[in-house]
Amino acid sequence: MAEECTHNCSTCKSDCSHKDMKEQLRPESCVKKVIGVVSGKGGVGKSLVTALLASRLFKEGKRTAILDADITGPSIPTSFGVAEEKAVGDKSGAIYPVTTKSGIQLMSMNFLLEHETDPVIWRGPVIAGAVKQFWTDVAWKDVDFMFVDMPPGTGDVPLTVFQSLPVDGIIIVSSPQQLVRVIVEKAVKMAETMKIPIIGLIENMSYVKCPDCHKEIKIFGESNINQIAKNYGIPVLARIPMSEDISRAIDEGEVEQLDAEFLDAAVALIEKI
């Protein structure tokens, strides 16, 4: 009888080096590239960045999808105006993602709840298992780029995604406050420890543009993102302004309508992965 895996390779007698330890997709699914969107803390705009990147790449002719790994606090459905939609399955066990107005495929915990306000009161291992099922049980159709919107921190879900999904790279989202510097560095160090490529940094809430003189006003003071990028050799891909248009589009479920020209550099780099 095979010895049960303890996940401690230093004490293991088995040779697992030839085995693919990643979770497998359903036979009918196809996902070419997987991009994680992470941060060391909440409230910096990971879901916003995820939604904007998926929308922008879709406009560039790429087939995109979002796996909403924030099981207990999903916001992706609201951003796309599909919060009332439900995911359906078939006899084979396949779950079909919800499709947005333009054609972006989404899978979120809210699509499986009777009411979108129902809380998910689960412990970490169960949440991590649900994330894996979103990858293995959902019938993803011809996806060029899948974005994984992760919950904040460096705990169960990011660890599960890094170990179980074939992540091609991550984007780390930050905001200008001094407090965020240490949190961002934690996310960078976790990625380095897990040997996950870091595509770059995106700073949200970077500035407010004056509607009269168009001057950029830095509400939170000078940013630390350039220093962090220099310290770790990571490019800064975008600085997203605080904007009434962005806020309104998210609240009204119209994120796909935003142009998001500030993401040009990020999109160009992602397309080369």
PDB file of C-alpha atoms in Angstrom:
ATOM      1  CA  MET A   1       0.000   0.000   0.000  1.00  0.00           C
ATOM      2  CA  ALA A   2       1.378   3.409  -0.950  1.00  0.00           C
ATOM      3  CA  GLU A   3       2.516   5.595   1.928  1.00  0.00           C
ATOM      4  CA  GLU A   4       0.224   8.563   2.491  1.00  0.00           C
ATOM      5  CA  CYS A   5       1.759  11.881   1.451  1.00  0.00           C
ATOM      6  CA  THR A   6       2.579  14.198   4.346  1.00  0.00           C
ATOM      7  CA  HIS A   7       3.683  17.035   2.007  1.00  0.00           C
ATOM      8  CA  ASN A   8       7.087  16.991   3.759  1.00  0.00           C
ATOM      9  CA  CYS A   9       9.418  16.068   0.915  1.00  0.00           C
ATOM     10  CA  SER A  10      12.489  15.915   3.155  1.00  0.00           C
ATOM     11  CA  THR A  11      11.158  12.811   4.950  1.00  0.00           C
ATOM     12  CA  CYS A  12       9.587  11.131   1.923  1.00  0.00           C
ATOM     13  CA  LYS A  13      11.000   7.938   0.352  1.00  0.00           C
ATOM     14  CA  SER A  14       8.977   8.270  -2.846  1.00  0.00           C
ATOM     15  CA  ASP A  15      10.224   9.858  -6.044  1.00  0.00           C
ATOM     16  CA  CYS A  16       7.483  12.289  -7.073  1.00  0.00           C
ATOM     17  CA  SER A  17       9.684  14.484  -9.246  1.00  0.00           C
ATOM     18  CA  HIS A  18       8.168  13.113 -12.445  1.00  0.00           C
ATOM     19  CA  LYS A  19       4.571  13.687 -11.380  1.00  0.00           C
ATOM     20  CA  ASP A  20       2.477  16.689 -12.324  1.00  0.00           C
ATOM     21  CA  MET A  21       1.164  17.865  -8.958  1.00  0.00           C
ATOM     22  CA  LYS A  22      -1.183  20.465 -10.480  1.00  0.00           C
ATOM     23  CA  GLU A  23      -4.936  19.915 -10.518  1.00  0.00           C
ATOM     24  CA  GLN A  24      -6.268  18.937 -13.935  1.00  0.00           C
ATOM     25  CA  LEU A  25      -9.010  20.640 -15.925  1.00  0.00           C
ATOM     26  CA  ARG A  26     -12.023  18.815 -17.263  1.00  0.00           C
ATOM     27  CA  PRO A  27     -11.360  17.176 -20.665  1.00  0.00           C
ATOM     28  CA  GLU A  28     -13.519  19.714 -22.497  1.00  0.00           C
ATOM     29  CA  SER A  29     -11.872  22.717 -20.798  1.00  0.00           C
ATOM     30  CA  CYS A  30      -9.027  24.783 -22.191  1.00  0.00           C
ATOM     31  CA  VAL A  31      -7.128  27.524 -20.356  1.00  0.00           C
ATOM     32  CA  LYS A  32      -3.885  28.699 -21.940  1.00  0.00           C
ATOM     33  CA  LYS A  33      -2.546  31.183 -19.377  1.00  0.00           C
ATOM     34  CA  VAL A  34      -3.324  31.766 -15.696  1.00  0.00           C
ATOM     35  CA  ILE A  35      -2.595  35.118 -14.038  1.00  0.00           C
ATOM     36  CA  GLY A  36      -3.043  35.609 -10.293  1.00  0.00           C
ATOM     37  CA  VAL A  37      -4.012  39.025  -8.920  1.00  0.00           C
ATOM     38  CA  VAL A  38      -2.817  39.323  -5.336  1.00  0.00           C
ATOM     39  CA  SER A  39      -2.087  41.656  -2.467  1.00  0.00           C
ATOM     40  CA  GLY A  40      -0.964  41.301   1.111  1.00  0.00           C
ATOM     41  CA  LYS A  41      -4.021  43.142   2.458  1.00  0.00           C
ATOM     42  CA  GLY A  42      -7.622  43.889   1.638  1.00  0.00           C
ATOM     43  CA  GLY A  43      -9.159  47.055   0.274  1.00  0.00           C
ATOM     44  CA  VAL A  44      -6.472  47.937  -2.270  1.00  0.00           C
ATOM     45  CA  GLY A  45      -8.489  47.037  -5.377  1.00  0.00           C
ATOM     46  CA  LYS A  46      -7.580  43.500  -6.492  1.00  0.00           C
ATOM     47  CA  SER A  47     -11.063  42.840  -7.846  1.00  0.00           C
ATOM     48  CA  LEU A  48     -11.068  46.151  -9.705  1.00  0.00           C
ATOM     49  CA  VAL A  49      -7.720  45.362 -11.336  1.00  0.00           C
ATOM     50  CA  THR A  50      -8.875  41.832 -12.174  1.00  0.00           C
ATOM     51  CA  ALA A  51     -12.075  43.067 -13.803  1.00  0.00           C
ATOM     52  CA  LEU A  52     -10.317  45.830 -15.733  1.00  0.00           C
ATOM     53  CA  LEU A  53      -7.570  43.545 -17.057  1.00  0.00           C
ATOM     54  CA  ALA A  54     -10.018  40.845 -18.164  1.00  0.00           C
ATOM     55  CA  SER A  55     -12.201  43.458 -19.867  1.00  0.00           C
ATOM     56  CA  ARG A  56      -9.309  45.227 -21.568  1.00  0.00           C
ATOM     57  CA  LEU A  57      -7.743  42.031 -22.911  1.00  0.00           C
ATOM     58  CA  PHE A  58     -11.149  40.905 -24.168  1.00  0.00           C
ATOM     59  CA  LYS A  59     -11.377  44.129 -26.146  1.00  0.00           C
ATOM     60  CA  GLU A  60      -7.960  43.281 -27.602  1.00  0.00           C
ATOM     61  CA  GLY A  61      -9.440  40.101 -29.048  1.00  0.00           C
ATOM     62  CA  LYS A  62      -8.391  37.679 -26.309  1.00  0.00           C
ATOM     63  CA  ARG A  63     -10.829  35.222 -24.725  1.00  0.00           C
ATOM     64  CA  THR A  64     -10.710  35.951 -21.005  1.00  0.00           C
ATOM     65  CA  ALA A  65     -12.119  34.454 -17.821  1.00  0.00           C
ATOM     66  CA  ILE A  66     -12.105  35.212 -14.109  1.00  0.00           C
ATOM     67  CA  LEU A  67     -11.911  32.634 -11.338  1.00  0.00           C
ATOM     68  CA  ASP A  68     -13.115  34.507  -8.263  1.00  0.00           C
ATOM     69  CA  ALA A  69     -11.080  32.875  -5.486  1.00  0.00           C
ATOM     70  CA  ASP A  70     -12.326  35.313  -2.842  1.00  0.00           C
ATOM     71  CA  ILE A  71     -14.883  32.780  -1.629  1.00  0.00           C
ATOM     72  CA  THR A  72     -16.110  34.656   1.450  1.00  0.00           C
ATOM     73  CA  GLY A  73     -16.095  38.144  -0.084  1.00  0.00           C
ATOM     74  CA  PRO A  74     -16.764  37.913  -3.826  1.00  0.00           C
ATOM     75  CA  SER A  75     -17.282  41.170  -5.688  1.00  0.00           C
ATOM     76  CA  ILE A  76     -16.610  40.204  -9.298  1.00  0.00           C
ATOM     77  CA  PRO A  77     -20.296  39.414 -10.134  1.00  0.00           C
ATOM     78  CA  THR A  78     -21.409  42.893  -9.038  1.00  0.00           C
ATOM     79  CA  SER A  79     -18.698  44.591 -11.116  1.00  0.00           C
ATOM     80  CA  PHE A  80     -20.020  42.907 -14.263  1.00  0.00           C
ATOM     81  CA  GLY A  81     -23.715  43.318 -13.448  1.00  0.00           C
ATOM     82  CA  VAL A  82     -24.402  39.573 -13.136  1.00  0.00           C
ATOM     83  CA  ALA A  83     -24.855  39.303  -9.370  1.00  0.00           C
ATOM     84  CA  GLU A  84     -28.288  37.695  -9.762  1.00  0.00           C
ATOM     85  CA  GLU A  85     -27.092  34.995 -12.175  1.00  0.00           C
ATOM     86  CA  LYS A  86     -26.672  31.349 -11.133  1.00  0.00           C
ATOM     87  CA  ALA A  87     -24.200  28.771 -12.395  1.00  0.00           C
ATOM     88  CA  VAL A  88     -25.737  25.585 -13.805  1.00  0.00           C
ATOM     89  CA  GLY A  89     -24.378  22.073 -14.188  1.00  0.00           C
ATOM     90  CA  ASP A  90     -25.109  18.857 -16.036  1.00  0.00           C
ATOM     91  CA  LYS A  91     -25.191  15.116 -15.362  1.00  0.00           C
ATOM     92  CA  SER A  92     -21.487  14.742 -16.088  1.00  0.00           C
ATOM     93  CA  GLY A  93     -20.641  16.974 -13.119  1.00  0.00           C
ATOM     94  CA  ALA A  94     -19.608  19.957 -15.209  1.00  0.00           C
ATOM     95  CA  ILE A  95     -20.394  23.436 -13.907  1.00  0.00           C
ATOM     96  CA  TYR A  96     -20.836  26.113 -16.555  1.00  0.00           C
ATOM     97  CA  PRO A  97     -19.487  29.597 -15.901  1.00  0.00           C
ATOM     98  CA  VAL A  98     -21.654  32.668 -16.103  1.00  0.00           C
ATOM     99  CA  THR A  99     -20.922  34.792 -19.174  1.00  0.00           C
ATOM    100  CA  THR A 100     -20.899  38.588 -19.079  1.00  0.00           C
ATOM    101  CA  LYS A 101     -22.503  40.887 -21.642  1.00  0.00           C
ATOM    102  CA  SER A 102     -19.380  40.939 -23.786  1.00  0.00           C
ATOM    103  CA  GLY A 103     -18.511  37.264 -23.349  1.00  0.00           C
ATOM    104  CA  ILE A 104     -16.083  37.046 -20.405  1.00  0.00           C
ATOM    105  CA  GLN A 105     -16.460  33.773 -18.483  1.00  0.00           C
ATOM    106  CA  LEU A 106     -16.878  34.094 -14.697  1.00  0.00           C
ATOM    107  CA  MET A 107     -17.026  31.668 -11.807  1.00  0.00           C
ATOM    108  CA  SER A 108     -17.761  32.976  -8.331  1.00  0.00           C
ATOM    109  CA  MET A 109     -19.182  31.596  -5.104  1.00  0.00           C
ATOM    110  CA  ASN A 110     -22.111  33.993  -5.394  1.00  0.00           C
ATOM    111  CA  PHE A 111     -23.335  32.061  -8.454  1.00  0.00           C
ATOM    112  CA  LEU A 112     -23.878  29.028  -6.205  1.00  0.00           C
ATOM    113  CA  LEU A 113     -25.679  30.737  -3.316  1.00  0.00           C
ATOM    114  CA  GLU A 114     -29.447  31.037  -3.048  1.00  0.00           C
ATOM    115  CA  HIS A 115     -29.080  34.727  -2.201  1.00  0.00           C
ATOM    116  CA  GLU A 116     -26.011  36.841  -2.973  1.00  0.00           C
ATOM    117  CA  THR A 117     -25.993  38.170   0.612  1.00  0.00           C
ATOM    118  CA  ASP A 118     -25.828  34.682   2.168  1.00  0.00           C
ATOM    119  CA  PRO A 119     -22.542  34.389   4.111  1.00  0.00           C
ATOM    120  CA  VAL A 120     -20.090  31.576   3.455  1.00  0.00           C
ATOM    121  CA  ILE A 121     -19.077  30.422   6.930  1.00  0.00           C
ATOM    122  CA  TRP A 122     -16.362  27.892   6.148  1.00  0.00           C
ATOM    123  CA  ARG A 123     -12.958  27.053   7.515  1.00  0.00           C
ATOM    124  CA  GLY A 124      -9.824  27.498   5.442  1.00  0.00           C
ATOM    125  CA  PRO A 125      -9.444  23.948   4.042  1.00  0.00           C
ATOM    126  CA  VAL A 126     -13.035  23.922   2.775  1.00  0.00           C
ATOM    127  CA  ILE A 127     -12.560  27.307   1.113  1.00  0.00           C
ATOM    128  CA  ALA A 128      -9.353  26.106  -0.511  1.00  0.00           C
ATOM    129  CA  GLY A 129     -11.183  23.007  -1.767  1.00  0.00           C
ATOM    130  CA  ALA A 130     -13.858  25.172  -3.378  1.00  0.00           C
ATOM    131  CA  VAL A 131     -11.197  27.157  -5.231  1.00  0.00           C
ATOM    132  CA  LYS A 132      -9.719  23.946  -6.614  1.00  0.00           C
ATOM    133  CA  GLN A 133     -13.181  22.830  -7.729  1.00  0.00           C
ATOM    134  CA  PHE A 134     -13.659  26.107  -9.600  1.00  0.00           C
ATOM    135  CA  TRP A 135     -10.614  25.035 -11.610  1.00  0.00           C
ATOM    136  CA  THR A 136     -11.311  21.298 -11.968  1.00  0.00           C
ATOM    137  CA  ASP A 137     -15.125  21.141 -12.238  1.00  0.00           C
ATOM    138  CA  VAL A 138     -15.962  24.216 -14.311  1.00  0.00           C
ATOM    139  CA  ALA A 139     -16.168  23.833 -18.087  1.00  0.00           C
ATOM    140  CA  TRP A 140     -13.897  26.668 -19.196  1.00  0.00           C
ATOM    141  CA  LYS A 141     -14.188  27.182 -22.934  1.00  0.00           C
ATOM    142  CA  ASP A 142     -11.159  28.215 -25.024  1.00  0.00           C
ATOM    143  CA  VAL A 143      -9.716  30.709 -22.523  1.00  0.00           C
ATOM    144  CA  ASP A 144      -6.610  32.629 -23.587  1.00  0.00           C
ATOM    145  CA  PHE A 145      -6.110  34.375 -20.240  1.00  0.00           C
ATOM    146  CA  MET A 146      -7.692  33.438 -16.919  1.00  0.00           C
ATOM    147  CA  PHE A 147      -7.361  35.908 -14.057  1.00  0.00           C
ATOM    148  CA  VAL A 148      -7.610  34.566 -10.506  1.00  0.00           C
ATOM    149  CA  ASP A 149      -8.924  37.201  -8.100  1.00  0.00           C
ATOM    150  CA  MET A 150      -7.445  36.133  -4.776  1.00  0.00           C
ATOM    151  CA  PRO A 151      -8.410  37.114  -1.240  1.00  0.00           C
ATOM    152  CA  PRO A 152      -5.959  39.262   0.721  1.00  0.00           C
ATOM    153  CA  GLY A 153      -3.001  37.852   2.574  1.00  0.00           C
ATOM    154  CA  THR A 154      -0.642  34.919   2.185  1.00  0.00           C
ATOM    155  CA  GLY A 155      -2.793  32.149   3.641  1.00  0.00           C
ATOM    156  CA  ASP A 156      -4.755  29.108   2.511  1.00  0.00           C
ATOM    157  CA  VAL A 157      -6.186  30.317  -0.795  1.00  0.00           C
ATOM    158  CA  PRO A 158      -3.061  31.913  -2.327  1.00  0.00           C
ATOM    159  CA  LEU A 159      -1.092  28.846  -1.234  1.00  0.00           C
ATOM    160  CA  THR A 160      -3.682  26.553  -2.830  1.00  0.00           C
ATOM    161  CA  VAL A 161      -3.689  28.522  -6.075  1.00  0.00           C
ATOM    162  CA  PHE A 162       0.111  28.604  -6.300  1.00  0.00           C
ATOM    163  CA  GLN A 163       0.407  24.872  -5.605  1.00  0.00           C
ATOM    164  CA  SER A 164      -2.609  23.540  -7.491  1.00  0.00           C
ATOM    165  CA  LEU A 165      -3.044  25.767 -10.558  1.00  0.00           C
ATOM    166  CA  PRO A 166      -0.498  26.272 -13.350  1.00  0.00           C
ATOM    167  CA  VAL A 167       0.042  29.954 -12.561  1.00  0.00           C
ATOM    168  CA  ASP A 168       2.077  31.680 -15.277  1.00  0.00           C
ATOM    169  CA  GLY A 169       2.601  34.832 -13.234  1.00  0.00           C
ATOM    170  CA  ILE A 170       1.067  37.201 -10.725  1.00  0.00           C
ATOM    171  CA  ILE A 171       0.253  40.875 -10.568  1.00  0.00           C
ATOM    172  CA  ILE A 172       0.590  42.497  -7.163  1.00  0.00           C
ATOM    173  CA  VAL A 173      -1.842  45.321  -6.377  1.00  0.00           C
ATOM    174  CA  SER A 174      -0.860  48.109  -4.023  1.00  0.00           C
ATOM    175  CA  SER A 175      -2.002  51.523  -2.851  1.00  0.00           C
ATOM    176  CA  PRO A 176       0.143  54.552  -1.953  1.00  0.00           C
ATOM    177  CA  GLN A 177      -0.106  54.462   1.851  1.00  0.00           C
ATOM    178  CA  GLN A 178       3.107  53.844   3.802  1.00  0.00           C
ATOM    179  CA  LEU A 179       1.474  50.950   5.681  1.00  0.00           C
ATOM    180  CA  VAL A 180       0.992  49.032   2.432  1.00  0.00           C
ATOM    181  CA  ARG A 181       4.737  48.880   1.713  1.00  0.00           C
ATOM    182  CA  VAL A 182       5.384  46.096   4.226  1.00  0.00           C
ATOM    183  CA  ILE A 183       2.274  44.216   3.097  1.00  0.00           C
ATOM    184  CA  VAL A 184       3.304  44.362  -0.564  1.00  0.00           C
ATOM    185  CA  GLU A 185       6.759  43.079   0.298  1.00  0.00           C
ATOM    186  CA  LYS A 186       5.154  40.095   2.047  1.00  0.00           C
ATOM    187  CA  ALA A 187       3.294  39.235  -1.172  1.00  0.00           C
ATOM    188  CA  VAL A 188       6.492  39.624  -3.199  1.00  0.00           C
ATOM    189  CA  LYS A 189       8.433  37.355  -0.851  1.00  0.00           C
ATOM    190  CA  MET A 190       5.683  34.713  -0.876  1.00  0.00           C
ATOM    191  CA  ALA A 191       5.764  34.618  -4.675  1.00  0.00           C
ATOM    192  CA  GLU A 192       9.532  34.307  -4.646  1.00  0.00           C
ATOM    193  CA  THR A 193       9.369  31.511  -2.078  1.00  0.00           C
ATOM    194  CA  MET A 194       6.803  29.644  -4.177  1.00  0.00           C
ATOM    195  CA  LYS A 195       8.839  30.323  -7.346  1.00  0.00           C
ATOM    196  CA  ILE A 196       5.916  32.114  -9.023  1.00  0.00           C
ATOM    197  CA  PRO A 197       6.940  34.741 -11.615  1.00  0.00           C
ATOM    198  CA  ILE A 198       5.952  38.314 -10.736  1.00  0.00           C
ATOM    199  CA  ILE A 199       4.706  40.179 -13.803  1.00  0.00           C
ATOM    200  CA  GLY A 200       4.663  43.537 -12.074  1.00  0.00           C
ATOM    201  CA  LEU A 201       3.036  45.953  -9.659  1.00  0.00           C
ATOM    202  CA  ILE A 202      -0.130  47.992 -10.149  1.00  0.00           C
ATOM    203  CA  GLU A 203      -0.902  50.863  -7.819  1.00  0.00           C
ATOM    204  CA  ASN A 204      -4.559  51.665  -7.254  1.00  0.00           C
ATOM    205  CA  MET A 205      -5.902  54.953  -5.830  1.00  0.00           C
ATOM    206  CA  SER A 206      -2.661  56.516  -7.007  1.00  0.00           C
ATOM    207  CA  TYR A 207      -3.978  60.047  -7.516  1.00  0.00           C
ATOM    208  CA  VAL A 208      -7.003  62.223  -8.241  1.00  0.00           C
ATOM    209  CA  LYS A 209      -6.983  64.355 -11.372  1.00  0.00           C
ATOM    210  CA  CYS A 210      -8.348  67.866 -10.960  1.00  0.00           C
ATOM    211  CA  PRO A 211     -11.297  68.322 -13.355  1.00  0.00           C
ATOM    212  CA  ASP A 212     -10.299  71.942 -14.030  1.00  0.00           C
ATOM    213  CA  CYS A 213      -6.500  72.087 -14.318  1.00  0.00           C
ATOM    214  CA  HIS A 214      -5.927  68.309 -14.755  1.00  0.00           C
ATOM    215  CA  LYS A 215      -3.205  68.328 -12.128  1.00  0.00           C
ATOM    216  CA  GLU A 216      -2.608  64.981 -10.401  1.00  0.00           C
ATOM    217  CA  ILE A 217      -3.322  65.321  -6.679  1.00  0.00           C
ATOM    218  CA  LYS A 218      -1.788  62.618  -4.484  1.00  0.00           C
ATOM    219  CA  ILE A 219      -4.368  62.163  -1.742  1.00  0.00           C
ATOM    220  CA  PHE A 220      -2.268  59.639   0.190  1.00  0.00           C
ATOM    221  CA  GLY A 221       1.043  61.431  -0.283  1.00  0.00           C
ATOM    222  CA  GLU A 222       4.104  60.219  -2.141  1.00  0.00           C
ATOM    223  CA  SER A 223       3.992  56.567  -3.151  1.00  0.00           C
ATOM    224  CA  ASN A 224       6.502  53.895  -2.164  1.00  0.00           C
ATOM    225  CA  ILE A 225       5.868  51.757  -5.219  1.00  0.00           C
ATOM    226  CA  ASN A 226       8.919  52.896  -7.192  1.00  0.00           C
ATOM    227  CA  GLN A 227      11.254  52.001  -4.346  1.00  0.00           C
ATOM    228  CA  ILE A 228       9.631  48.595  -3.899  1.00  0.00           C
ATOM    229  CA  ALA A 229       9.896  47.965  -7.639  1.00  0.00           C
ATOM    230  CA  LYS A 230      13.574  48.955  -7.596  1.00  0.00           C
ATOM    231  CA  ASN A 231      14.370  46.803  -4.570  1.00  0.00           C
ATOM    232  CA  TYR A 232      12.950  43.664  -6.168  1.00  0.00           C
ATOM    233  CA  GLY A 233      13.571  44.376  -9.843  1.00  0.00           C
ATOM    234  CA  ILE A 234       9.846  44.402 -10.667  1.00  0.00           C
ATOM    235  CA  PRO A 235       8.234  46.786 -13.175  1.00  0.00           C
ATOM    236  CA  VAL A 236       5.449  49.180 -12.227  1.00  0.00           C
ATOM    237  CA  LEU A 237       2.756  48.373 -14.788  1.00  0.00           C
ATOM    238  CA  ALA A 238       0.136  51.016 -14.022  1.00  0.00           C
ATOM    239  CA  ARG A 239      -1.081  53.686 -11.666  1.00  0.00           C
ATOM    240  CA  ILE A 240      -4.857  53.753 -11.432  1.00  0.00           C
ATOM    241  CA  PRO A 241      -6.483  57.068 -10.474  1.00  0.00           C
ATOM    242  CA  MET A 242      -9.322  57.550  -8.030  1.00  0.00           C
ATOM    243  CA  SER A 243     -12.161  58.366 -10.393  1.00  0.00           C
ATOM    244  CA  GLU A 244     -15.888  58.893 -10.127  1.00  0.00           C
ATOM    245  CA  ASP A 245     -16.288  57.216 -13.530  1.00  0.00           C
ATOM    246  CA  ILE A 246     -14.539  54.049 -12.335  1.00  0.00           C
ATOM    247  CA  SER A 247     -16.506  53.957  -9.089  1.00  0.00           C
ATOM    248  CA  ARG A 248     -19.822  54.457 -10.882  1.00  0.00           C
ATOM    249  CA  ALA A 249     -19.060  51.781 -13.486  1.00  0.00           C
ATOM    250  CA  ILE A 250     -18.274  49.219 -10.782  1.00  0.00           C
ATOM    251  CA  ASP A 251     -21.381  50.073  -8.751  1.00  0.00           C
ATOM    252  CA  GLU A 252     -23.599  49.846 -11.845  1.00  0.00           C
ATOM    253  CA  GLY A 253     -22.048  46.625 -13.139  1.00  0.00           C
ATOM    254  CA  GLU A 254     -20.591  48.320 -16.208  1.00  0.00           C
ATOM    255  CA  VAL A 255     -16.873  47.663 -15.739  1.00  0.00           C
ATOM    256  CA  GLU A 256     -16.659  46.338 -19.317  1.00  0.00           C
ATOM    257  CA  GLN A 257     -17.498  49.815 -20.609  1.00  0.00           C
ATOM    258  CA  LEU A 258     -14.385  51.456 -19.130  1.00  0.00           C
ATOM    259  CA  ASP A 259     -11.497  52.207 -21.511  1.00  0.00           C
ATOM    260  CA  ALA A 260      -8.780  51.876 -18.847  1.00  0.00           C
ATOM    261  CA  GLU A 261      -6.032  53.304 -21.033  1.00  0.00           C
ATOM    262  CA  PHE A 262      -3.802  53.448 -17.949  1.00  0.00           C
ATOM    263  CA  LEU A 263      -3.457  49.651 -18.270  1.00  0.00           C
ATOM    264  CA  ASP A 264      -1.808  49.757 -21.713  1.00  0.00           C
ATOM    265  CA  ALA A 265       1.627  48.745 -20.433  1.00  0.00           C
ATOM    266  CA  ALA A 266       0.207  45.965 -18.270  1.00  0.00           C
ATOM    267  CA  VAL A 267      -1.855  44.536 -21.125  1.00  0.00           C
ATOM    268  CA  ALA A 268       1.106  44.635 -23.511  1.00  0.00           C
ATOM    269  CA  LEU A 269       3.288  42.722 -21.056  1.00  0.00           C
ATOM    270  CA  ILE A 270       0.612  40.136 -20.246  1.00  0.00           C
ATOM    271  CA  GLU A 271       0.053  39.432 -23.947  1.00  0.00           C
ATOM    272  CA  LYS A 272       3.727  38.431 -24.258  1.00  0.00           C
ATOM    273  CA  ILE A 273       3.543  35.778 -21.532  1.00  0.00           C
TER     274      ILE A 273
END
